[in-house]
Amino acid sequence: MKAFDFVRHPTNRLDIVAGLIDGILNALTLAAGHLIHAGGEGATLSLALRVSVAAGATTIFVFFVAHYAQLRVELVRHERELNLMAHGKLAATSLGRSVFFESLFKALLAAGFSLAGALFPLILCAWLTSPPWLGLAITIIALGGLGALLAKTFYGSSLRWGVCLFVGGIVLTFVGMNLDLVG
């Protein structure tokens, strides 16, 4: 039950949702060309792991920089409120270390969910022996379902959010098919 509470905690929601969606969209963008143009080869475990690691690695970097910059701005704001003349004094204290480790934790959380989000559709495509596009279609539908569930958490329109993420998934799949990055 503790893990479920941790996932549901509002302070972690951004990292979890953004990580999942980022991972799914990375998988659709990076692997769609390979899945459609590979002449029936489809997804492999190697492809799933490579794309997932790439998604997780970029996510950890982006989220660490974003969180760290945001929290350091908060320290600067507090320095101004306290009328501290020298800048960076709060960052040199235990608050600065706390900001660093909180940013690292949030980045690792987002990266873990991004890795899982990228791994899910590609493992699904590898397991399904039917046409590779079926796994992509199921992933796009799941992305729309994720949007609908997300909307329920803040009383938004489930239909609107589901359709927007569904359409976004289709667009990025077509981008991935045309770019054929992993080809």
Coordinates of C-alpha atoms in Angstrom, one line a residue:
M1 CA 0.0 0.0 0.0
K2 CA 2.9 2.4 0.7
A3 CA 4.2 2.2 -2.9
F4 CA 0.7 3.0 -4.2
D5 CA 0.5 6.0 -1.8
F6 CA 3.9 7.1 -3.0
V7 CA 2.8 7.1 -6.6
R8 CA -0.4 8.9 -5.8
H9 CA 1.3 11.6 -3.8
P10 CA 0.6 15.0 -5.5
T11 CA 4.3 16.1 -5.3
N12 CA 5.3 13.2 -7.4
R13 CA 2.5 13.4 -10.0
L14 CA 4.4 15.6 -12.5
D15 CA 7.4 13.4 -12.6
I16 CA 5.3 10.2 -12.9
V17 CA 2.9 11.4 -15.5
A18 CA 5.5 13.2 -17.6
G19 CA 7.9 10.3 -17.3
L20 CA 5.3 7.8 -18.5
I21 CA 4.0 10.0 -21.3
D22 CA 7.6 10.9 -22.4
G23 CA 8.6 7.3 -22.4
I24 CA 5.6 6.2 -24.5
L25 CA 6.1 9.0 -27.0
N26 CA 9.8 8.3 -27.2
A27 CA 9.0 4.7 -28.0
L28 CA 6.5 5.7 -30.7
T29 CA 8.8 8.3 -32.2
L30 CA 12.0 6.3 -32.1
A31 CA 10.7 2.8 -33.0
A32 CA 7.7 3.4 -35.2
G33 CA 9.8 3.5 -38.4
H34 CA 11.6 0.3 -37.5
L35 CA 8.3 -1.5 -36.6
I36 CA 6.6 -0.4 -39.8
H37 CA 9.5 -0.5 -42.3
A38 CA 11.4 -3.5 -41.0
G39 CA 9.8 -6.0 -43.4
G40 CA 7.9 -7.9 -40.8
E41 CA 10.8 -8.2 -38.3
G42 CA 8.9 -6.1 -35.7
A43 CA 10.2 -5.3 -32.2
T44 CA 12.9 -7.2 -30.5
L45 CA 14.0 -7.2 -26.8
S46 CA 17.2 -5.4 -27.9
L47 CA 15.2 -2.6 -29.6
A48 CA 13.0 -2.3 -26.5
L49 CA 16.0 -2.0 -24.2
R50 CA 17.9 0.4 -26.4
V51 CA 14.9 2.8 -26.8
S52 CA 13.9 2.5 -23.2
V53 CA 17.5 3.3 -22.0
A54 CA 17.6 6.3 -24.3
A55 CA 14.3 7.6 -23.1
G56 CA 15.3 7.2 -19.4
A57 CA 18.7 8.8 -20.0
T58 CA 17.3 11.9 -21.6
T59 CA 14.6 12.2 -19.0
I60 CA 16.9 12.0 -16.1
F61 CA 19.0 14.8 -17.5
V62 CA 16.1 17.1 -18.5
F63 CA 14.3 16.6 -15.2
F64 CA 17.3 17.0 -13.0
V65 CA 18.2 20.3 -14.7
A66 CA 14.6 21.6 -14.6
H67 CA 14.0 20.7 -11.0
Y68 CA 17.4 21.9 -9.8
A69 CA 17.0 25.2 -11.6
Q70 CA 13.5 25.7 -10.2
L71 CA 14.6 24.9 -6.6
R72 CA 17.7 27.1 -6.9
V73 CA 15.4 30.0 -8.0
E74 CA 13.4 29.3 -4.9
L75 CA 16.6 29.7 -2.8
V76 CA 17.4 33.0 -4.5
R77 CA 13.9 34.2 -3.8
H78 CA 14.2 33.3 -0.1
E79 CA 17.6 35.1 0.0
R80 CA 15.9 38.2 -1.3
E81 CA 13.1 37.9 1.2
L82 CA 15.6 37.6 4.0
N83 CA 17.6 40.6 2.7
L84 CA 20.8 38.6 2.4
M85 CA 23.4 40.8 0.7
A86 CA 25.6 38.0 -0.6
H87 CA 24.0 35.7 -3.2
G88 CA 24.3 31.9 -3.1
K89 CA 24.7 31.7 0.7
L90 CA 21.6 29.5 1.1
A91 CA 22.8 27.2 -1.6
A92 CA 26.1 26.7 0.3
T93 CA 24.1 25.4 3.3
S94 CA 22.3 22.1 3.9
L95 CA 19.4 23.6 2.0
G96 CA 21.6 23.6 -1.1
R97 CA 22.4 19.9 -0.6
S98 CA 18.7 19.2 0.0
V99 CA 17.8 20.9 -3.3
F100 CA 20.4 18.8 -5.1
F101 CA 19.2 15.5 -3.7
E102 CA 15.5 16.4 -4.1
S103 CA 16.2 17.2 -7.8
L104 CA 18.1 14.0 -8.2
F105 CA 15.3 12.0 -6.6
K106 CA 12.7 13.6 -8.8
A107 CA 14.8 13.1 -11.9
L108 CA 15.3 9.4 -11.1
L109 CA 11.6 9.0 -10.5
A110 CA 10.7 10.5 -13.8
A111 CA 13.4 8.5 -15.6
G112 CA 12.2 5.3 -14.1
F113 CA 8.6 5.9 -15.3
S114 CA 10.0 7.1 -18.7
L115 CA 11.9 3.8 -19.0
A116 CA 8.8 1.9 -18.1
G117 CA 6.7 3.9 -20.5
A118 CA 9.0 3.3 -23.4
L119 CA 9.5 -0.4 -22.5
F120 CA 5.7 -1.1 -22.3
P121 CA 4.8 -0.5 -26.0
L122 CA 7.9 -2.2 -27.4
I123 CA 7.7 -5.3 -25.3
L124 CA 4.0 -5.4 -26.3
C125 CA 5.0 -5.2 -29.9
A126 CA 7.6 -8.0 -29.4
W127 CA 5.1 -10.3 -27.7
L128 CA 2.3 -9.8 -30.3
T129 CA 3.0 -12.1 -33.2
S130 CA 0.5 -10.2 -35.3
P131 CA 1.4 -7.2 -37.5
P132 CA 3.8 -4.7 -35.7
W133 CA 1.4 -1.9 -36.2
L134 CA -1.1 -3.6 -33.8
G135 CA 1.2 -3.0 -30.9
L136 CA 1.5 0.6 -31.9
A137 CA -2.2 0.9 -32.1
I138 CA -2.7 -0.6 -28.7
T139 CA -0.1 1.8 -27.3
I140 CA -1.8 4.8 -28.8
I141 CA -5.1 3.7 -27.3
A142 CA -3.4 3.2 -23.9
L143 CA -1.9 6.7 -24.2
G144 CA -5.5 8.1 -24.8
G145 CA -6.7 6.1 -21.7
L146 CA -3.8 7.5 -19.7
G147 CA -5.0 11.0 -20.7
A148 CA -8.6 10.2 -19.6
L149 CA -7.4 8.9 -16.3
L150 CA -5.1 11.9 -15.8
A151 CA -8.1 14.3 -16.4
K152 CA -10.0 12.5 -13.6
T153 CA -7.4 13.5 -11.1
F154 CA -8.0 17.2 -11.6
Y155 CA -11.6 17.1 -12.7
G156 CA -10.8 17.9 -16.3
S157 CA -12.6 16.6 -19.4
S158 CA -11.7 12.9 -19.7
L159 CA -12.8 12.9 -23.3
R160 CA -10.8 16.0 -24.3
W161 CA -7.6 14.8 -22.5
G162 CA -8.0 11.3 -23.9
V163 CA -8.5 12.5 -27.4
C164 CA -5.6 15.0 -27.2
L165 CA -3.1 12.3 -26.0
F166 CA -4.5 9.9 -28.6
V167 CA -4.0 12.4 -31.4
G168 CA -0.6 13.3 -30.1
G169 CA 0.4 9.6 -30.1
I170 CA -0.8 9.3 -33.7
V171 CA 1.1 12.4 -34.8
L172 CA 4.4 11.3 -33.2
T173 CA 4.0 7.8 -34.6
F174 CA 3.8 9.3 -38.1
V175 CA 6.8 11.5 -37.3
G176 CA 8.7 8.4 -36.2
M177 CA 7.6 6.4 -39.3
N178 CA 8.9 9.2 -41.6
L179 CA 12.1 9.8 -39.7
D180 CA 12.9 6.1 -39.3
L181 CA 15.5 6.9 -36.6
V182 CA 16.3 3.4 -35.4
G183 CA 15.8 1.9 -38.9

